[in-house]
Amino acid sequence: MRINSGGSHIFYVKWSMLSKIVNIGGFSHVRSVQIGGASPVVVQTMWKDSLSDTDLKDDSTVKKIQSLENIGCGLLRFAVPDIKSAEILGSLAQKVSMPLVADIHFDYKIALRCLDYPIAKLRINPGNIGGREKVRVVLEKAAAKNVPVRIGVNAGSLPQDLSGLKTAQALVQAAQRELSVFKEFGFNNVLVSMKASGIADTIEANRLFSRRMDTPLHLGVTEAGPLADGIAANTAALCMLLKEGIGDTIRVSLSDSMENEVIAGRAIIRAAAQLTAENERLKLKGVKIVSCPRCGRHAFDTLGFTNRWLSRLYAMEKDITVAIMGCEVNGPTEAKHASLGITGAGDKVLVFKQGKVIKTICAAEADKIFEEELMNL
């Protein structure tokens, strides 16, 4: 469950396998997956379209969800504006292993209906859900179903009485107010997010909160913009926080595809890991890709090859580095650390391992030979 606005991220195991969820000492635990504490930071995204009966009639939606999970998405959130959408999402949750979250405003009955299904988490907004009593009813059912809640605070929708404070201070105070309400109702399985479109405000708010509380934090810059702008803003804020040990889940909100949100999230975690010696929480399983940007020397279509292989490489669980380079300058020597690499060399393509060329082939054979060597690692 998520309270207020922004993204969220907590893992969930299919309802039939779900065991008790707890929040003790600053972490949430769902069966064998833990959020917070020393657990690895996880990535999420949000479904970009409305739900319809079509999502249940064919397998394209299920396959799409599976593909997002394969490239590293840990949780997927959906907007749920009405009861019908709640029922469609609930049915969809029974078909996939990905933990699904319902995002709800205005009608607490939609939240209650979602809790009849194997939904990993709900999002509600206490300010528009109908008052404290309706919030209490939702929290009671969430507790009975062992469904976690995230309190999300956005800079654009802060309480009026906090308007005189600096944005970061207002975000923290608003979050603490919601936590006190949850404590009053005896609901403790909570995460918090405090999002702003300003990079400095996002950093300061999360720093302030982390000094006072040990509640798990979800990070993100809201309204970050299109692909390049959004990645730049999130990288600046999230890398700074993650390297300081702040943050347990992230979403890179972009005016772009879900896939790029997930890929950007993975890249930010990897970047933050390089900035700190303590990087167990920032350690991602799977393939690390290094590639050159391409220039006038290129003798190999690095962009096309990378695009063809990106999703498949990210779906692999092998802890290896793959290099996709364009010419001899950026080939085996500069990428000699790679477990497997491929590069252009005149009218030929070189395949190499740990800097040693193992095969010289023509471009038409590149995908076939690369796949063979990849599978042999």
GROMACS .gro file of C-alpha atoms in nm:
model
  377
    1MET     CA    1   0.000   0.000   0.000
    2ARG     CA    2   0.123   0.347  -0.068
    3ILE     CA    3   0.002   0.665   0.098
    4ASN     CA    4  -0.002   1.000  -0.086
    5SER     CA    5   0.192   1.062  -0.406
    6GLY     CA    6   0.503   0.936  -0.585
    7GLY     CA    7   0.639   0.586  -0.659
    8SER     CA    8   0.710   0.289  -0.434
    9HIS     CA    9   0.892  -0.038  -0.423
   10ILE     CA   10   0.857  -0.345  -0.209
   11PHE     CA   11   0.886  -0.709  -0.310
   12TYR     CA   12   0.604  -0.959  -0.276
   13VAL     CA   13   0.570  -1.333  -0.326
   14LYS     CA   14   0.253  -1.478  -0.485
   15TRP     CA   15  -0.040  -1.474  -0.242
   16SER     CA   16  -0.046  -1.851  -0.206
   17MET     CA   17   0.317  -1.835  -0.084
   18LEU     CA   18   0.289  -1.520   0.124
   19SER     CA   19   0.408  -1.543   0.480
   20LYS     CA   20   0.395  -1.285   0.755
   21ILE     CA   21   0.520  -0.936   0.666
   22VAL     CA   22   0.687  -0.745   0.947
   23ASN     CA   23   0.848  -0.406   1.000
   24ILE     CA   24   1.107  -0.426   1.273
   25GLY     CA   25   1.412  -0.209   1.322
   26GLY     CA   26   1.387  -0.024   0.994
   27PHE     CA   27   1.305  -0.292   0.739
   28SER     CA   28   1.007  -0.462   0.580
   29HIS     CA   29   1.024  -0.834   0.521
   30VAL     CA   30   0.814  -1.030   0.274
   31ARG     CA   31   0.901  -1.398   0.300
   32SER     CA   32   1.266  -1.418   0.187
   33VAL     CA   33   1.284  -1.067   0.038
   34GLN     CA   34   1.377  -0.784   0.272
   35ILE     CA   35   1.349  -0.409   0.211
   36GLY     CA   36   1.566  -0.180   0.421
   37GLY     CA   37   1.849  -0.249   0.659
   38ALA     CA   38   2.140  -0.413   0.476
   39SER     CA   39   1.921  -0.547   0.193
   40PRO     CA   40   2.002  -0.461  -0.170
   41VAL     CA   41   1.836  -0.152  -0.316
   42VAL     CA   42   1.553  -0.244  -0.553
   43VAL     CA   43   1.407  -0.083  -0.867
   44GLN     CA   44   1.046  -0.022  -0.971
   45THR     CA   45   0.841   0.140  -1.245
   46MET     CA   46   0.476   0.225  -1.318
   47TRP     CA   47   0.247   0.094  -1.592
   48LYS     CA   48   0.192   0.369  -1.848
   49ASP     CA   49  -0.159   0.277  -1.970
   50SER     CA   50  -0.507   0.227  -1.824
   51LEU     CA   51  -0.631  -0.124  -1.754
   52SER     CA   52  -0.905  -0.287  -1.964
   53ASP     CA   53  -1.059  -0.629  -2.021
   54THR     CA   54  -0.814  -0.676  -2.308
   55ASP     CA   55  -0.534  -0.710  -2.054
   56LEU     CA   56  -0.694  -1.037  -1.939
   57LYS     CA   57  -0.806  -1.169  -2.279
   58ASP     CA   58  -0.465  -1.204  -2.439
   59ASP     CA   59  -0.119  -1.274  -2.304
   60SER     CA   60   0.054  -0.957  -2.425
   61THR     CA   61   0.018  -0.779  -2.090
   62VAL     CA   62   0.148  -1.080  -1.897
   63LYS     CA   63   0.444  -1.107  -2.134
   64LYS     CA   64   0.514  -0.735  -2.096
   65ILE     CA   65   0.517  -0.767  -1.717
   66GLN     CA   66   0.744  -1.069  -1.737
   67SER     CA   67   0.985  -0.883  -1.965
   68LEU     CA   68   1.005  -0.595  -1.715
   69GLU     CA   69   1.077  -0.839  -1.437
   70ASN     CA   70   1.344  -1.005  -1.650
   71ILE     CA   71   1.540  -0.682  -1.696
   72GLY     CA   72   1.542  -0.604  -1.325
   73CYS     CA   73   1.210  -0.449  -1.221
   74GLY     CA   74   1.116  -0.561  -0.871
   75LEU     CA   75   0.771  -0.406  -0.844
   76LEU     CA   76   0.516  -0.262  -1.086
   77ARG     CA   77   0.250  -0.004  -0.995
   78PHE     CA   78  -0.083   0.051  -1.173
   79ALA     CA   79  -0.333   0.337  -1.158
   80VAL     CA   80  -0.667   0.200  -1.031
   81PRO     CA   81  -0.941   0.465  -1.073
   82ASP     CA   82  -1.248   0.240  -1.026
   83ILE     CA   83  -1.374  -0.097  -0.902
   84LYS     CA   84  -1.353  -0.257  -1.246
   85SER     CA   85  -0.985  -0.166  -1.273
   86ALA     CA   86  -0.930  -0.311  -0.927
   87GLU     CA   87  -1.080  -0.642  -1.034
   88ILE     CA   88  -0.881  -0.652  -1.358
   89LEU     CA   89  -0.558  -0.581  -1.170
   90GLY     CA   90  -0.647  -0.840  -0.907
   91SER     CA   91  -0.700  -1.104  -1.173
   92LEU     CA   92  -0.378  -1.001  -1.345
   93ALA     CA   93  -0.185  -1.036  -1.019
   94GLN     CA   94  -0.283  -1.404  -1.010
   95LYS     CA   95  -0.114  -1.462  -1.345
   96VAL     CA   96   0.230  -1.315  -1.283
   97SER     CA   97   0.516  -1.349  -1.038
   98MET     CA   98   0.590  -0.976  -1.046
   99PRO     CA   99   0.458  -0.797  -0.733
  100LEU     CA  100   0.183  -0.556  -0.843
  101VAL     CA  101   0.074  -0.237  -0.666
  102ALA     CA  102  -0.260  -0.057  -0.689
  103ASP     CA  103  -0.252   0.324  -0.700
  104ILE     CA  104  -0.580   0.462  -0.560
  105HIS     CA  105  -0.735   0.804  -0.502
  106PHE     CA  106  -1.073   0.937  -0.381
  107ASP     CA  107  -1.261   0.611  -0.304
  108TYR     CA  108  -1.150   0.392  -0.015
  109LYS     CA  109  -1.381   0.116  -0.140
  110ILE     CA  110  -1.145   0.062  -0.434
  111ALA     CA  111  -0.862   0.001  -0.188
  112LEU     CA  112  -1.076  -0.246   0.005
  113ARG     CA  113  -1.166  -0.431  -0.316
  114CYS     CA  114  -0.800  -0.454  -0.417
  115LEU     CA  115  -0.722  -0.618  -0.084
  116ASP     CA  116  -0.949  -0.909  -0.184
  117TYR     CA  117  -0.682  -1.003  -0.440
  118PRO     CA  118  -0.311  -1.094  -0.426
  119ILE     CA  119  -0.200  -0.731  -0.457
  120ALA     CA  120   0.146  -0.662  -0.314
  121LYS     CA  121   0.070  -0.311  -0.199
  122LEU     CA  122  -0.188  -0.033  -0.231
  123ARG     CA  123  -0.144   0.338  -0.275
  124ILE     CA  124  -0.400   0.565  -0.113
  125ASN     CA  125  -0.402   0.935  -0.034
  126PRO     CA  126  -0.536   1.007   0.317
  127GLY     CA  127  -0.613   1.364   0.210
  128ASN     CA  128  -0.867   1.260  -0.053
  129ILE     CA  129  -0.977   0.913   0.054
  130GLY     CA  130  -1.260   1.036   0.277
  131GLY     CA  131  -1.126   1.104   0.625
  132ARG     CA  132  -0.949   0.929   0.911
  133GLU     CA  133  -1.216   0.667   0.969
  134LYS     CA  134  -1.194   0.543   0.610
  135VAL     CA  135  -0.815   0.540   0.633
  136ARG     CA  136  -0.848   0.330   0.949
  137VAL     CA  137  -1.075   0.080   0.774
  138VAL     CA  138  -0.827   0.041   0.489
  139LEU     CA  139  -0.530   0.002   0.724
  140GLU     CA  140  -0.713  -0.260   0.931
  141LYS     CA  141  -0.779  -0.472   0.624
  142ALA     CA  142  -0.423  -0.417   0.498
  143ALA     CA  143  -0.290  -0.537   0.833
  144ALA     CA  144  -0.513  -0.845   0.821
  145LYS     CA  145  -0.386  -0.921   0.469
  146ASN     CA  146  -0.021  -0.844   0.558
  147VAL     CA  147  -0.003  -0.577   0.287
  148PRO     CA  148   0.264  -0.306   0.339
  149VAL     CA  149   0.206   0.067   0.306
  150ARG     CA  150   0.421   0.347   0.175
  151ILE     CA  151   0.364   0.700   0.295
  152GLY     CA  152   0.454   0.928   0.005
  153VAL     CA  153   0.485   1.303   0.036
  154ASN     CA  154   0.520   1.532  -0.266
  155ALA     CA  155   0.644   1.889  -0.260
  156GLY     CA  156   0.352   1.996  -0.478
  157SER     CA  157   0.084   1.883  -0.234
  158LEU     CA  158   0.208   1.977   0.113
  159PRO     CA  159  -0.031   2.083   0.393
  160GLN     CA  160  -0.105   2.456   0.394
  161ASP     CA  161   0.021   2.509   0.748
  162LEU     CA  162   0.370   2.398   0.639
  163SER     CA  163   0.395   2.651   0.358
  164GLY     CA  164   0.623   2.880   0.562
  165LEU     CA  165   0.893   2.615   0.595
  166LYS     CA  166   1.168   2.528   0.353
  167THR     CA  167   1.056   2.256   0.114
  168ALA     CA  168   1.279   1.986   0.261
  169GLN     CA  169   1.168   2.058   0.618
  170ALA     CA  170   0.803   2.063   0.514
  171LEU     CA  171   0.840   1.726   0.339
  172VAL     CA  172   0.988   1.567   0.649
  173GLN     CA  173   0.727   1.712   0.884
  174ALA     CA  174   0.445   1.597   0.657
  175ALA     CA  175   0.588   1.245   0.647
  176GLN     CA  176   0.625   1.235   1.025
  177ARG     CA  177   0.262   1.342   1.070
  178GLU     CA  178   0.143   1.052   0.857
  179LEU     CA  179   0.368   0.812   1.048
  180SER     CA  180   0.212   0.928   1.374
  181VAL     CA  181  -0.137   0.855   1.237
  182PHE     CA  182  -0.027   0.507   1.135
  183LYS     CA  183   0.122   0.453   1.479
  184GLU     CA  184  -0.208   0.563   1.635
  185PHE     CA  185  -0.388   0.298   1.431
  186GLY     CA  186  -0.124   0.038   1.522
  187PHE     CA  187  -0.002  -0.003   1.162
  188ASN     CA  188   0.376  -0.033   1.144
  189ASN     CA  189   0.459  -0.203   0.814
  190VAL     CA  190   0.555   0.123   0.647
  191LEU     CA  191   0.790   0.282   0.395
  192VAL     CA  192   0.826   0.655   0.329
  193SER     CA  193   0.904   0.867   0.026
  194MET     CA  194   0.956   1.243   0.005
  195LYS     CA  195   0.974   1.368  -0.353
  196ALA     CA  196   1.035   1.705  -0.508
  197SER     CA  197   1.119   1.820  -0.858
  198GLY     CA  198   1.419   2.002  -0.713
  199ILE     CA  199   1.737   1.796  -0.678
  200ALA     CA  200   1.864   1.981  -0.368
  201ASP     CA  201   1.523   1.957  -0.195
  202THR     CA  202   1.507   1.582  -0.261
  203ILE     CA  203   1.855   1.526  -0.119
  204GLU     CA  204   1.804   1.745   0.188
  205ALA     CA  205   1.464   1.601   0.280
  206ASN     CA  206   1.587   1.242   0.270
  207ARG     CA  207   1.901   1.329   0.466
  208LEU     CA  208   1.698   1.501   0.738
  209PHE     CA  209   1.451   1.215   0.764
  210SER     CA  210   1.719   0.944   0.774
  211ARG     CA  211   1.886   1.117   1.071
  212ARG     CA  212   1.563   1.100   1.271
  213MET     CA  213   1.398   0.774   1.162
  214ASP     CA  214   1.497   0.423   1.056
  215THR     CA  215   1.187   0.369   0.839
  216PRO     CA  216   1.282   0.236   0.491
  217LEU     CA  217   1.300   0.510   0.228
  218HIS     CA  218   1.192   0.508  -0.135
  219LEU     CA  219   1.382   0.759  -0.349
  220GLY     CA  220   1.296   0.949  -0.666
  221VAL     CA  221   1.281   1.292  -0.823
  222THR     CA  222   0.925   1.370  -0.926
  223GLU     CA  223   0.828   1.538  -1.254
  224ALA     CA  224   1.185   1.484  -1.370
  225GLY     CA  225   1.101   1.523  -1.740
  226PRO     CA  226   1.192   1.342  -2.063
  227LEU     CA  227   1.463   1.080  -2.100
  228ALA     CA  228   1.786   1.284  -2.084
  229ASP     CA  229   1.663   1.547  -1.836
  230GLY     CA  230   1.498   1.288  -1.613
  231ILE     CA  231   1.799   1.061  -1.596
  232ALA     CA  232   2.031   1.354  -1.524
  233ALA     CA  233   1.812   1.483  -1.238
  234ASN     CA  234   1.764   1.141  -1.081
  235THR     CA  235   2.131   1.052  -1.112
  236ALA     CA  236   2.238   1.373  -0.940
  237ALA     CA  237   2.001   1.318  -0.646
  238LEU     CA  238   1.996   0.941  -0.609
  239CYS     CA  239   2.369   0.877  -0.647
  240MET     CA  240   2.440   1.130  -0.374
  241LEU     CA  241   2.191   0.967  -0.135
  242LEU     CA  242   2.270   0.605  -0.216
  243LYS     CA  243   2.643   0.651  -0.166
  244GLU     CA  244   2.562   0.788   0.181
  245GLY     CA  245   2.365   0.475   0.261
  246ILE     CA  246   2.027   0.650   0.230
  247GLY     CA  247   1.748   0.482   0.034
  248ASP     CA  248   1.614   0.130   0.002
  249THR     CA  249   1.410   0.144  -0.320
  250ILE     CA  250   1.412   0.374  -0.623
  251ARG     CA  251   1.205   0.476  -0.922
  252VAL     CA  252   1.343   0.688  -1.204
  253SER     CA  253   1.023   0.862  -1.319
  254LEU     CA  254   1.056   0.952  -1.687
  255SER     CA  255   0.834   1.078  -1.966
  256ASP     CA  256   0.952   0.771  -2.149
  257SER     CA  257   0.913   0.392  -2.151
  258MET     CA  258   0.892   0.165  -1.848
  259GLU     CA  259   1.193  -0.026  -1.980
  260ASN     CA  260   1.406   0.288  -1.977
  261GLU     CA  261   1.293   0.367  -1.622
  262VAL     CA  262   1.413   0.025  -1.508
  263ILE     CA  263   1.738   0.037  -1.706
  264ALA     CA  264   1.812   0.387  -1.576
  265GLY     CA  265   1.745   0.271  -1.220
  266ARG     CA  266   1.990  -0.017  -1.259
  267ALA     CA  267   2.252   0.218  -1.403
  268ILE     CA  268   2.214   0.465  -1.116
  269ILE     CA  269   2.261   0.192  -0.857
  270ARG     CA  270   2.574   0.069  -1.037
  271ALA     CA  271   2.707   0.425  -1.056
  272ALA     CA  272   2.646   0.483  -0.685
  273ALA     CA  273   2.828   0.157  -0.607
  274GLN     CA  274   3.142   0.297  -0.766
  275LEU     CA  275   3.133   0.597  -0.532
  276THR     CA  276   3.143   0.404  -0.206
  277ALA     CA  277   3.351   0.125  -0.059
  278GLU     CA  278   3.043  -0.013   0.117
  279ASN     CA  279   2.847  -0.137  -0.180
  280GLU     CA  280   2.675  -0.462  -0.077
  281ARG     CA  281   2.339  -0.282  -0.074
  282LEU     CA  282   2.422  -0.146  -0.420
  283LYS     CA  283   2.533  -0.475  -0.568
  284LEU     CA  284   2.319  -0.580  -0.864
  285LYS     CA  285   2.311  -0.935  -0.987
  286GLY     CA  286   2.338  -0.994  -1.357
  287VAL     CA  287   2.525  -0.866  -1.660
  288LYS     CA  288   2.708  -0.533  -1.662
  289ILE     CA  289   2.727  -0.379  -2.009
  290VAL     CA  290   3.002  -0.142  -2.120
  291SER     CA  291   2.989   0.006  -2.468
  292CYS     CA  292   3.144   0.289  -2.665
  293PRO     CA  293   2.932   0.579  -2.797
  294ARG     CA  294   3.051   0.528  -3.157
  295CYS     CA  295   3.242   0.778  -3.370
  296GLY     CA  296   3.379   0.816  -3.722
  297ARG     CA  297   3.625   0.531  -3.663
  298HIS     CA  298   3.356   0.275  -3.597
  299ALA     CA  299   3.366  -0.041  -3.805
  300PHE     CA  300   3.084  -0.209  -3.618
  301ASP     CA  301   2.727  -0.097  -3.548
  302THR     CA  302   2.750  -0.076  -3.171
  303LEU     CA  303   2.414   0.102  -3.136
  304GLY     CA  304   2.218  -0.156  -3.334
  305PHE     CA  305   2.394  -0.449  -3.168
  306THR     CA  306   2.343  -0.306  -2.819
  307ASN     CA  307   1.973  -0.242  -2.883
  308ARG     CA  308   1.926  -0.599  -3.010
  309TRP     CA  309   2.096  -0.753  -2.708
  310LEU     CA  310   2.013  -0.515  -2.423
  311SER     CA  311   1.698  -0.680  -2.286
  312ARG     CA  312   1.836  -1.029  -2.323
  313LEU     CA  313   2.161  -0.942  -2.148
  314TYR     CA  314   1.982  -0.771  -1.859
  315ALA     CA  315   1.758  -1.075  -1.820
  316MET     CA  316   2.057  -1.303  -1.757
  317GLU     CA  317   2.165  -1.390  -1.404
  318LYS     CA  318   2.532  -1.430  -1.491
  319ASP     CA  319   2.760  -1.191  -1.299
  320ILE     CA  320   2.972  -1.094  -1.597
  321THR     CA  321   3.080  -0.783  -1.789
  322VAL     CA  322   3.003  -0.762  -2.161
  323ALA     CA  323   3.179  -0.505  -2.382
  324ILE     CA  324   3.026  -0.381  -2.709
  325MET     CA  325   3.282  -0.163  -2.887
  326GLY     CA  326   3.315  -0.001  -3.227
  327CYS     CA  327   3.679  -0.017  -3.335
  328GLU     CA  328   4.031  -0.137  -3.248
  329VAL     CA  329   4.093   0.174  -3.034
  330ASN     CA  330   3.805   0.094  -2.799
  331GLY     CA  331   3.824  -0.281  -2.849
  332PRO     CA  332   4.016  -0.553  -2.664
  333THR     CA  333   4.269  -0.321  -2.496
  334GLU     CA  334   4.037  -0.067  -2.330
  335ALA     CA  335   3.780  -0.340  -2.257
  336LYS     CA  336   4.024  -0.608  -2.148
  337HIS     CA  337   3.841  -0.641  -1.817
  338ALA     CA  338   3.530  -0.773  -1.997
  339SER     CA  339   3.428  -1.137  -1.963
  340LEU     CA  340   3.317  -1.122  -2.325
  341GLY     CA  341   3.350  -0.847  -2.582
  342ILE     CA  342   3.284  -0.773  -2.946
  343THR     CA  343   3.428  -0.496  -3.163
  344GLY     CA  344   3.484  -0.385  -3.521
  345ALA     CA  345   3.825  -0.404  -3.688
  346GLY     CA  346   3.826  -0.281  -4.047
  347ASP     CA  347   3.583  -0.497  -4.241
  348LYS     CA  348   3.592  -0.768  -3.971
  349VAL     CA  349   3.448  -0.818  -3.624
  350LEU     CA  350   3.658  -0.938  -3.331
  351VAL     CA  351   3.524  -1.143  -3.043
  352PHE     CA  352   3.742  -1.134  -2.733
  353LYS     CA  353   3.759  -1.253  -2.373
  354GLN     CA  354   3.963  -1.075  -2.105
  355GLY     CA  355   4.134  -0.875  -2.379
  356LYS     CA  356   4.235  -1.179  -2.584
  357VAL     CA  357   4.086  -1.211  -2.934
  358ILE     CA  358   3.934  -1.556  -2.973
  359LYS     CA  359   3.758  -1.518  -3.309
  360THR     CA  360   3.773  -1.296  -3.617
  361ILE     CA  361   3.448  -1.306  -3.814
  362CYS     CA  362   3.240  -1.111  -4.065
  363ALA     CA  363   2.964  -0.876  -3.947
  364ALA     CA  364   2.691  -1.112  -4.068
  365GLU     CA  365   2.810  -1.372  -3.815
  366ALA     CA  366   2.831  -1.133  -3.520
  367ASP     CA  367   2.505  -1.218  -3.343
  368LYS     CA  368   2.540  -1.595  -3.390
  369ILE     CA  369   2.900  -1.619  -3.269
  370PHE     CA  370   2.840  -1.375  -2.983
  371GLU     CA  371   2.547  -1.586  -2.863
  372GLU     CA  372   2.753  -1.906  -2.877
  373GLU     CA  373   3.034  -1.755  -2.671
  374LEU     CA  374   2.791  -1.594  -2.427
  375MET     CA  375   2.622  -1.926  -2.358
  376ASN     CA  376   2.961  -2.087  -2.296
  377LEU     CA  377   3.053  -1.846  -2.017
   0.00000   0.00000   0.00000
